[in-house]
XYZ file of C-alpha atoms in Angstrom:
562
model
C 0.000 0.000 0.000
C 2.998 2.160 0.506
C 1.567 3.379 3.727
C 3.757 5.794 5.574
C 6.719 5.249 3.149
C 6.399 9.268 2.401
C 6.522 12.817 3.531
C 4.830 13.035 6.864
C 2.987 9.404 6.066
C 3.951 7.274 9.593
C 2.547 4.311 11.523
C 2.393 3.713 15.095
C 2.277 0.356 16.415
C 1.638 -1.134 20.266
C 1.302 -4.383 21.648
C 2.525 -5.113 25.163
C 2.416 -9.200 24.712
C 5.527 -11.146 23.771
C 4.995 -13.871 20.804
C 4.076 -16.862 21.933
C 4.431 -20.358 20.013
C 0.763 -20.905 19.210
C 0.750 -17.140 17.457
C 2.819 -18.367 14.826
C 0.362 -20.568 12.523
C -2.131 -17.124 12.223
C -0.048 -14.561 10.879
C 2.563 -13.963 8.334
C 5.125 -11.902 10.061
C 6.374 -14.072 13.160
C 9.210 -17.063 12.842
C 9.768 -19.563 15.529
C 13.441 -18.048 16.076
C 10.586 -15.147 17.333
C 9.287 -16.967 20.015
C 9.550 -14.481 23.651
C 10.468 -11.514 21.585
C 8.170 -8.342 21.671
C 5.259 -8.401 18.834
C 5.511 -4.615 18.469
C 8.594 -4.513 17.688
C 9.748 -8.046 15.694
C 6.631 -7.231 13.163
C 7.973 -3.847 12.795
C 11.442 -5.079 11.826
C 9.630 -7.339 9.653
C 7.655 -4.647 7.584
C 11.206 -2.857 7.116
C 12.934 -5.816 5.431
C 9.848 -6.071 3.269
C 9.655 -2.312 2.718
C 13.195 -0.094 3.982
C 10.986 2.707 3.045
C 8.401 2.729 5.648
C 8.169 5.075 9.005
C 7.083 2.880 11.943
C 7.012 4.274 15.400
C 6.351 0.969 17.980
C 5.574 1.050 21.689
C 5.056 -1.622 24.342
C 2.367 -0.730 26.374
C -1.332 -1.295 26.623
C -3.542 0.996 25.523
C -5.591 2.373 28.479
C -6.304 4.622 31.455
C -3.270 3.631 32.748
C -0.742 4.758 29.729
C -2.974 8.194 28.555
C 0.297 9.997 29.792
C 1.853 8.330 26.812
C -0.790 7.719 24.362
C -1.973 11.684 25.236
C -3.937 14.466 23.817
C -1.360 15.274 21.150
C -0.986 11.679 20.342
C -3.894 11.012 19.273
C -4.884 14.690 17.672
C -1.559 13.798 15.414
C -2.938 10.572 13.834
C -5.803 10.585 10.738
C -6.885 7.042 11.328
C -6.710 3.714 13.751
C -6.856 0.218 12.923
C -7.729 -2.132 15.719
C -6.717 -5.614 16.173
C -7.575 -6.386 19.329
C -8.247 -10.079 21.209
C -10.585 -8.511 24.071
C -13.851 -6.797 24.180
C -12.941 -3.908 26.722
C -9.765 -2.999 25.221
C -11.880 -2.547 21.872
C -14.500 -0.175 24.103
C -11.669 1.509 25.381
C -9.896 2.399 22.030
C -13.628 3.149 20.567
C -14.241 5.366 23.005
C -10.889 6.933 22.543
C -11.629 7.990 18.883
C -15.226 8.928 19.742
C -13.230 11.811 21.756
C -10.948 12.813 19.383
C -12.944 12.112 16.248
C -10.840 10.267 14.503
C -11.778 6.853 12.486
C -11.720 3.641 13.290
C -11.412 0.678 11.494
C -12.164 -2.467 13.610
C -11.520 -6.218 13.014
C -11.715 -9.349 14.478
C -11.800 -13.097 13.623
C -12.779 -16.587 15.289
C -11.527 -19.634 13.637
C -13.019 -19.149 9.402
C -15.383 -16.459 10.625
C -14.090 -12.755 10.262
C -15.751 -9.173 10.736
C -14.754 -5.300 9.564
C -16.860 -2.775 10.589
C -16.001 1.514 9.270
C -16.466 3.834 12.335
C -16.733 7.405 10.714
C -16.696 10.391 13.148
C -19.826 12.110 13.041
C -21.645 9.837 10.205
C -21.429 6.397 12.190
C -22.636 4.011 15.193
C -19.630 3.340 17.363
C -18.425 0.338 18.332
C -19.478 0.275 21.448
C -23.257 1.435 20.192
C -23.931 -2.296 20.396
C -22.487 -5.550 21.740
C -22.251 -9.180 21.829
C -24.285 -10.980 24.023
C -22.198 -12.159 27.312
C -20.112 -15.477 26.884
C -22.499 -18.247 28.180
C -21.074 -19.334 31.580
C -20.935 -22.953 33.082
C -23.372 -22.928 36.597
C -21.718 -23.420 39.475
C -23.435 -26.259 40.892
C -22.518 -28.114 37.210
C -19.190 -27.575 37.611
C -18.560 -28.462 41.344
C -21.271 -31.440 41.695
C -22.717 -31.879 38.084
C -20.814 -32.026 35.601
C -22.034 -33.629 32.049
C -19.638 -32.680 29.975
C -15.350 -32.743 29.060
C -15.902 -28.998 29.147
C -16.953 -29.076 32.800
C -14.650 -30.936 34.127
C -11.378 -28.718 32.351
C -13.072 -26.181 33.900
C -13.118 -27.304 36.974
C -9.558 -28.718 36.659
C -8.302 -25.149 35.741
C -10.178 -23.541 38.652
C -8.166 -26.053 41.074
C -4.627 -25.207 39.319
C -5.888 -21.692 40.559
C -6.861 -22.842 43.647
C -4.324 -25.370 44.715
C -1.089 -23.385 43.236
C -1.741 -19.638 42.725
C -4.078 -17.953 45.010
C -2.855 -19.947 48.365
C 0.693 -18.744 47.825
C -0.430 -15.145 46.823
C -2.279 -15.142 50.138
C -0.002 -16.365 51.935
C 2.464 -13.691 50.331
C 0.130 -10.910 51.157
C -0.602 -12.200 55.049
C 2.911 -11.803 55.439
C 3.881 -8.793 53.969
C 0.582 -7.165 54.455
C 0.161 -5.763 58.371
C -3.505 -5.523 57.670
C -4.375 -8.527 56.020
C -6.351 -10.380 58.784
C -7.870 -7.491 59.166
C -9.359 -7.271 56.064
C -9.879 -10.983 55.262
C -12.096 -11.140 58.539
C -14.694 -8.972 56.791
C -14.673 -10.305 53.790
C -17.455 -13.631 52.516
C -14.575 -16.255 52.505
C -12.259 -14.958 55.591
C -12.624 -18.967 56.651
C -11.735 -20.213 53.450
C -8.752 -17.451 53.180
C -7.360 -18.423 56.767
C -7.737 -22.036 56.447
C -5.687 -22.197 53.179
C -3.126 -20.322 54.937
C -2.943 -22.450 57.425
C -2.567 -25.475 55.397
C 0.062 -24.124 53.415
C 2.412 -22.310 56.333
C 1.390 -24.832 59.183
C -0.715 -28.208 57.979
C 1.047 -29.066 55.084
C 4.402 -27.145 54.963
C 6.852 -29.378 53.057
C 10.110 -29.845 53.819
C 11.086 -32.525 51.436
C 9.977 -33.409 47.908
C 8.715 -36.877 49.500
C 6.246 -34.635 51.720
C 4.703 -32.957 48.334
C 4.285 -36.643 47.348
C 2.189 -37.270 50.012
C 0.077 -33.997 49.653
C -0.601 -34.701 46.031
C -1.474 -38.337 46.843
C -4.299 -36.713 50.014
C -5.621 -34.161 47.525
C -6.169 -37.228 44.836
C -8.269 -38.852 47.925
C -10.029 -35.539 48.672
C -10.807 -34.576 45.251
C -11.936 -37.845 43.594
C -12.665 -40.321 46.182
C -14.011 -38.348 49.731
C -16.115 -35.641 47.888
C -17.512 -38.129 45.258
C -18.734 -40.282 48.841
C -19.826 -37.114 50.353
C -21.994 -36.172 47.956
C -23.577 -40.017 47.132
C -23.974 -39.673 51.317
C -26.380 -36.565 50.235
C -27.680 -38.168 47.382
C -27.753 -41.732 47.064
C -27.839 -43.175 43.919
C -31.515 -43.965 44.360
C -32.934 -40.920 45.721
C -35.765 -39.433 44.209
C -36.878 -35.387 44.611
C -39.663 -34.178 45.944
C -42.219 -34.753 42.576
C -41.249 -38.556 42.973
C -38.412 -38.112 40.041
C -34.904 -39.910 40.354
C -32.549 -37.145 41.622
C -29.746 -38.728 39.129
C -31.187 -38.007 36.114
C -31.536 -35.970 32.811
C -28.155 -34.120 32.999
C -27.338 -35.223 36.141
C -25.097 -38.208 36.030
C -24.100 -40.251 39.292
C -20.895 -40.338 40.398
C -18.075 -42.998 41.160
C -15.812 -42.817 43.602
C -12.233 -43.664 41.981
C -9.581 -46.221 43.789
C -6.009 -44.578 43.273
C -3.820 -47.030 41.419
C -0.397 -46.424 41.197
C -0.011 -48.753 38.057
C -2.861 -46.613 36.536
C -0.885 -43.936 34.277
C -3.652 -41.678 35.100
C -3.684 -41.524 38.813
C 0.045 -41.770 38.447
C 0.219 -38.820 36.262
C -2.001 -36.277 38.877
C 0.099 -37.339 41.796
C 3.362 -36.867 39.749
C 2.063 -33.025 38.332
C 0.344 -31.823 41.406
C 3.852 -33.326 43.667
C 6.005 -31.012 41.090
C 3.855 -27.416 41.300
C 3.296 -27.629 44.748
C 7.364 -27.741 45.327
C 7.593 -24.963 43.133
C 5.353 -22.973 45.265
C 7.948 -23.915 48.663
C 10.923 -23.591 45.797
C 11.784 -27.676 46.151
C 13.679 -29.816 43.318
C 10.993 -32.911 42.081
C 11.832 -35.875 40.508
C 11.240 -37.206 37.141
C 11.677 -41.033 38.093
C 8.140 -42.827 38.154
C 9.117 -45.977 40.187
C 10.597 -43.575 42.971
C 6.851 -41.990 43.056
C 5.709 -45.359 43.167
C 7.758 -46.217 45.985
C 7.324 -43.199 48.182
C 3.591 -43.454 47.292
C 3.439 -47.094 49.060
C 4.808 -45.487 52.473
C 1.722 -42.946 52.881
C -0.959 -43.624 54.957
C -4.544 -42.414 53.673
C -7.358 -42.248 56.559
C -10.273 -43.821 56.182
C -12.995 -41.006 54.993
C -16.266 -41.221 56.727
C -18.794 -39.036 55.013
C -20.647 -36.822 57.371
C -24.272 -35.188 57.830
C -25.768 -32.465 57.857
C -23.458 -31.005 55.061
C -25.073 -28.571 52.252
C -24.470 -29.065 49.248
C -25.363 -26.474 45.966
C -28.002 -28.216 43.517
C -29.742 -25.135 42.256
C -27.732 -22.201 40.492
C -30.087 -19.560 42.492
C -29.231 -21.270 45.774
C -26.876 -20.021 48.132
C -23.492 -21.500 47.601
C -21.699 -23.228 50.340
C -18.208 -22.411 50.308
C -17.054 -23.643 53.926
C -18.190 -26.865 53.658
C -21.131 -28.104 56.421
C -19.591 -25.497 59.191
C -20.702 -21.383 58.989
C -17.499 -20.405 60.559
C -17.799 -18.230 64.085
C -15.905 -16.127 65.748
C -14.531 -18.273 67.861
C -13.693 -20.454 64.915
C -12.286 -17.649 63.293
C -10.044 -16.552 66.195
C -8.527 -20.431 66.448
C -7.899 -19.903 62.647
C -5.699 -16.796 63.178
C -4.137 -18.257 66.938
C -2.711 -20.819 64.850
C -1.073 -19.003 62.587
C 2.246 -18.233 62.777
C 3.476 -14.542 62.963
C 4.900 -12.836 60.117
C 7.868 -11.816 62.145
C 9.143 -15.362 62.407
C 8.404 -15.851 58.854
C 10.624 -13.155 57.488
C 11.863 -13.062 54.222
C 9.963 -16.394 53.311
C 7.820 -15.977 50.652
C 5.941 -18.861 47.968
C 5.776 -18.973 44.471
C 2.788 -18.532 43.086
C 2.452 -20.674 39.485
C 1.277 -18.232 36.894
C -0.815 -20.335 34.683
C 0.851 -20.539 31.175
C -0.222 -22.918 28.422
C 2.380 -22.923 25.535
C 5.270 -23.822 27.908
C 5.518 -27.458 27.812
C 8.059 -28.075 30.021
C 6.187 -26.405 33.305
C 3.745 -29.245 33.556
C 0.796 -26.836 33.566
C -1.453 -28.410 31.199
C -0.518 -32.220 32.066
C -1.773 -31.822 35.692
C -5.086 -29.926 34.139
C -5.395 -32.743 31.724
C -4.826 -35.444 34.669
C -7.393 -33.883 37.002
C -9.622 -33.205 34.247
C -9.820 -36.595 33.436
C -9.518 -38.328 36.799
C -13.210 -36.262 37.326
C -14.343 -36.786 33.951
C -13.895 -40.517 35.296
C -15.787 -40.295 38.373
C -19.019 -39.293 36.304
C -18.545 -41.482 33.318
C -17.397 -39.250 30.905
C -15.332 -39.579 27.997
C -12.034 -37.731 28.611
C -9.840 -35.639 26.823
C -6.317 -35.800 25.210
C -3.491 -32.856 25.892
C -4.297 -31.023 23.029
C -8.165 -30.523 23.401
C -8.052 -29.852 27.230
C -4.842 -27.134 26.285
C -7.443 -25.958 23.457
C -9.730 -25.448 26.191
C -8.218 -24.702 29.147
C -6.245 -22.202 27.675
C -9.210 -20.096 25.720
C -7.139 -20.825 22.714
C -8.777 -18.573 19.963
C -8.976 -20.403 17.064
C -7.293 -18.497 13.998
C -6.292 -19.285 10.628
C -4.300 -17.209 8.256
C -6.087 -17.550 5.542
C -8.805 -15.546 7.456
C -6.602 -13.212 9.362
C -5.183 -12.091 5.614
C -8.704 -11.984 4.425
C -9.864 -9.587 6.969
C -6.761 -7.535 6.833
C -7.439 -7.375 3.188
C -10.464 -5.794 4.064
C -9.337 -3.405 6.275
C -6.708 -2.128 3.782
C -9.782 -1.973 0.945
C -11.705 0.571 3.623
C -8.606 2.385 4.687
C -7.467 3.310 1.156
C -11.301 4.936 1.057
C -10.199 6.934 4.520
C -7.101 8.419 3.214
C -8.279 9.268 -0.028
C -8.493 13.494 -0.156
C -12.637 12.896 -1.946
C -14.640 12.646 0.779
C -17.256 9.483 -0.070
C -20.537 9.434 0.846
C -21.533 6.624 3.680
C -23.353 3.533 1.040
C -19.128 4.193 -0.477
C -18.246 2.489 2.831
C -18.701 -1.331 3.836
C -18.655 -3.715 6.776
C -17.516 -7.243 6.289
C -19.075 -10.548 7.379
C -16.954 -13.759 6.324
C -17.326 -17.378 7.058
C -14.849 -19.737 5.101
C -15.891 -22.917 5.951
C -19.919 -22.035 4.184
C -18.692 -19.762 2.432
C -20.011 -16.594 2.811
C -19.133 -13.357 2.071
C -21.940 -10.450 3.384
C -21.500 -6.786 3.221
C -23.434 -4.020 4.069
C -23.605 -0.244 4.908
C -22.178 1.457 8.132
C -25.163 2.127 10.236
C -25.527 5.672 10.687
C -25.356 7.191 14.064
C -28.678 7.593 15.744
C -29.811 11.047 16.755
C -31.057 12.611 20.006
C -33.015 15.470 21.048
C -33.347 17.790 23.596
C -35.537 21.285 23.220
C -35.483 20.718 19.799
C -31.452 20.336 19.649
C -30.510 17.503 17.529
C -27.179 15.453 18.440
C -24.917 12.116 18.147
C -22.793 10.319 20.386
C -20.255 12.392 18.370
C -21.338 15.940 19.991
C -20.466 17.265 23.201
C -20.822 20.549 25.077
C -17.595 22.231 24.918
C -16.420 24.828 28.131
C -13.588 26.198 30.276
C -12.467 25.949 33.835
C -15.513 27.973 35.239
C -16.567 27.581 38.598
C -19.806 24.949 39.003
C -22.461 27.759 39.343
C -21.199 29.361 36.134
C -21.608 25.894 34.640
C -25.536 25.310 35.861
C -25.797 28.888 35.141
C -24.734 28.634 31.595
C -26.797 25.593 30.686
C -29.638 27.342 32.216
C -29.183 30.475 29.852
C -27.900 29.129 26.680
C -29.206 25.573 26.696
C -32.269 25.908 28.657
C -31.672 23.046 30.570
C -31.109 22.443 34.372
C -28.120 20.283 35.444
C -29.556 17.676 38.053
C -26.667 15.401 38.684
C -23.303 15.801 37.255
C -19.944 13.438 37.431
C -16.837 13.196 36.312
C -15.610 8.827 36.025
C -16.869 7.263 39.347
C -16.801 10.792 41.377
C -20.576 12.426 42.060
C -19.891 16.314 41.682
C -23.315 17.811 42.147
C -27.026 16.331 42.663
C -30.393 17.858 43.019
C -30.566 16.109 46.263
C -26.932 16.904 47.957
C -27.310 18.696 51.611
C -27.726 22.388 50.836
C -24.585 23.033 52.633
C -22.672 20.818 50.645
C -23.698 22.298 47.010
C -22.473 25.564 48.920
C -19.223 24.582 49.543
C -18.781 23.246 45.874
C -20.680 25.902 43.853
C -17.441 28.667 43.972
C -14.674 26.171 43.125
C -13.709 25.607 39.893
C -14.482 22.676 37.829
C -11.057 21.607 38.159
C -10.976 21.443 41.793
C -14.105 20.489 42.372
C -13.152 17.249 40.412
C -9.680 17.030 42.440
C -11.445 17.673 46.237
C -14.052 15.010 45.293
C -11.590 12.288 43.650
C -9.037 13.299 46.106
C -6.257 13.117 44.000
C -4.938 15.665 41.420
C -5.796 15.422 37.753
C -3.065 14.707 35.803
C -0.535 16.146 34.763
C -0.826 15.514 30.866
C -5.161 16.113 31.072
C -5.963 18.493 28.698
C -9.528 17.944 29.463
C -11.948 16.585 31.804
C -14.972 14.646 30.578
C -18.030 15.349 32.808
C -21.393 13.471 32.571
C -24.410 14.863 33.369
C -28.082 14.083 33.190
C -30.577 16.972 32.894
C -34.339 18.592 32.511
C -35.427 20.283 29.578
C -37.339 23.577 29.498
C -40.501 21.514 30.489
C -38.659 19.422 33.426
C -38.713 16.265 31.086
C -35.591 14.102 32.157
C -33.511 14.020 29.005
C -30.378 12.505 27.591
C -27.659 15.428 26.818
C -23.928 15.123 25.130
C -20.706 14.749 27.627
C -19.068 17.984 28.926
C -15.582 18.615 27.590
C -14.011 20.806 30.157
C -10.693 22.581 28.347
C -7.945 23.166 31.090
């Protein structure tokens, strides 16, 4: 295209991520001597060996509230266009509403597997992005995936939430109870301080290792919790020949009846969870495993496993809009509670100890991530009779792997380039000149149609878009109601600026008082209790209003220029 190969012609490029293995099948500009190298920067080396003649600027950093000091006001004045190729929904709303502001266009893409999508945002002509949405991502009840499952997908699920469970958030709150002087403080009034304490307990007190052979043993317990005590204590609720209260067998329809497993150490399976969960959880105390199966084998045969007698009077979740019980059959007390933190030890005699928490990553074989998922996946897909999984579907799925293809990543980017060449050409075009894509390979199809035009608003006979905005300077807040009372004819009733409430009809009289003399500015700093930033140019106040006949209507943002 010869795009910023000329006079002031230049392209900016971010992206924070490093490339990963599984990125290298979907695009065109990544090798696999790329692999842990910065995207930004690797596909803009690439570009210049295809082109010497092009001007590309990269960064590292996410785009966001947290780096508008670097992507700032004259950033983004300087640049006549974006292009968005983005993997997450809010980081797309975030960038929308970033050239909503500025009024610049937007070109934004996305695929899934053979399907692919372009849609043309055009300031002042077009919807937004963010004008409409996806439906939410379908989630898997709770109750499925802790006593129900029906399905591989539940039980990966529920594998992934124990990695998380068993080898991240223990250590980080153990980390934070000893670092943090607060921390009991604050975990007493949350929903799960019993859960919080009790994991703490179990992994500075209970179940401290101090040998590999000891994480042995605690992966060989949690194979006897997981898939042979719960499975009991939940047939104890439920026996397999219980019926509900219309007379209909409680195990049935999608409910399937559990077995409790026997661990086998000649069983490659059981073997393999043991093995996995044994080598994380001495990476949490910092411990050197073993690779050796018949030296798992023989530690395994010196552990003792208790007898588990189910007990009653437990609750257990079987409805999605019923309470769940996350401490077991016991509401803790306070007295409970206090035992909990007697028995821990202090943070003073702890110090400089610290675990490590695994960070969940699925493209590095060789950190045994995805073999214990796939093991505990399967060991539960085995209690309830259902067909398990091999590595590469449970990775697939643990791992929200994104299905892409190249041929539909270039096809889209094809697209894009077709509507950008429209952008930067000096003839304006009218909207029907501009089109939004809608590909599916694997049919095929191929659907285009117009950008929908942005919908207008009205107030006192005042047309406007989600482009328009009131436009003002640093006045004080009674200028401000005063000036929409005069020249707009409407009354300010509430007014805020992000998640800070500046002024309401119904604030104590002495309150508005206070406020009404400071400056818009301040106002928004003595509220927020921080100063605005440095690089602000402008704040962006929302406000909801009455019209000239006290009908509540919908109004345009306030710029405020500082």
């Amino acid at each position: 295209m010869g795009l910023g190969t000329s006079g002031k012609g230049h392209i900016f490029v971010t992206d924070m991520d490093s490339i990963e293995k599984s990125n290298l099948n979907r695009q065109f500009l990544f090798r696999p001597w790329d692999v842990s190298k910065l995207k930004s920067e690797t596909a803009a080396r690439a570009v210049k060996n295809m082109n010497p003649a092009v001007q590309i600027t990269t960064f590292t950093d996410r785009v966001g509230v947290e780096t508008e000091s670097v992507f700032n006001d004259e950033f983004w004045m300087a640049l006549d266009g974006v292009t968005n190729a983005l993997d997450n929904v809010d980081a797309r709303r975030y960038v929308d509403g970033r050239c909503v502001f500025y009024r610049k266009p937007l070109l934004e893409s996305g695929t899934l597997g053979t399907k692919g999508n372009t849609q043309v945002i055009l300031p002042n002509v077009t919807e937004s992005y963010s004008s409409s949405q996806d439906p939410p991502e379908k989630s898997i009840p709770i109750c499925t995936l802790k006593n129900f499952p029906n399905q591989i997908e539940h039980t990966i699920q529920w594998a992934r939430d124990s990695f998380e469970g068993l080898f991240r958030q223990p250590a980080e709150n153990v980390n934070l109870y000893l670092s943090t002087p607060n921390f009991v403080d604050t975990a007493l009034r949350g929903n799960t301080a019993r859960e919080t304490l009790l994991s703490i307990k179990e992994y500075l007190v209970d179940a401290r290792p101090t040998s590999f052979e000891e994480c042995v043993a605690w992966a060989r317990h949690k194979f006897e919790e997981l898939f042979v005590n719960n499975i009991k204590q939940l047939l104890h609720n439920f026996p397999k020949d219980s019926v509900t209260s219309t007379g209909q067998l409680f195990w049935s329809g999608p409910k399937r009846a559990p077995d409790a497993l026997v661990f086998d150490a000649t069983n490659d399976l059981h073997l393999d969870f043991v093995v996995y969960a044994a080598k994380l959880h001495a990476f949490n105390y910092g411990l050197k495993g073993a690779d050796d199966r018949e030296y798992y084998r023989k530690v395994l045969k010196t552990i003792h496993v208790p007898t588990f007698v189910p007990r009653d009077g437990v609750k257990i979740q079987v409805q999605e809009n019923e309470q769940p019980n996350n401490n077991d059959s016991v509401t803790a007390d306070q007295d409970e509670l206090d035992a909990l933190v007697a028995a821990l030890p202090k943070p003073a005699e702890l110090a400089g100890f610290r675990l490590t928490p695994v960070d969940f990553e699925k493209d590095d074989d060789s950190n045994h991530h995805i073999d214990f998922i796939a093991a505990c996946s399967n060991l539960r897909a085995s209690n309830y009779n259902i067909a398990i999984a091999d590595r590469h579907k449970t990775k697939f799925i643990a791992g929200k792997i994104i299905p892409a293809i190249a041929t539909t990543t270039a096809l889209v980017t094809g697209l894009v380039c077709l509507e950008l060449y429209k952008l930067l050409d000096a003839q304006p075009k009218p909207l029907d000149q501009y089109k939004n894509g809608f590909v599916n390979l694997a049919l095929p199809f191929f659907g285009f149609s117009e950008p929908i035009a942005a919908p207008k608003m009205k107030y006192n006979n005042v047309e406007f878009t989600l482009w328009d905005r009131f436009e003002v300077g640093n006045m004080t807040l009674r200028e401000l109601l005063k000036h929409f009372e005069t020249q707009h004819q409407l009354e300010i009733t509430m007014m805020s600026c992000g998640v800070s409430m500046l002024y309401s009809f119904f604030m104590p009289k002495k309150k508005v008082e206070e406020r009404l003399n400071m400056s818009l500015r301040q106002l928004v700093e003595t509220v927020a209790k921080k100063p605005v930033p440095p690089h602000a140019k402008t704040l962006v106040l929302e406000v909801c209003c009455n019209d000239a006949e006290g009908e509540d209507v919908e109004v345009p943002s306030i710029i405020v220029k500082l």
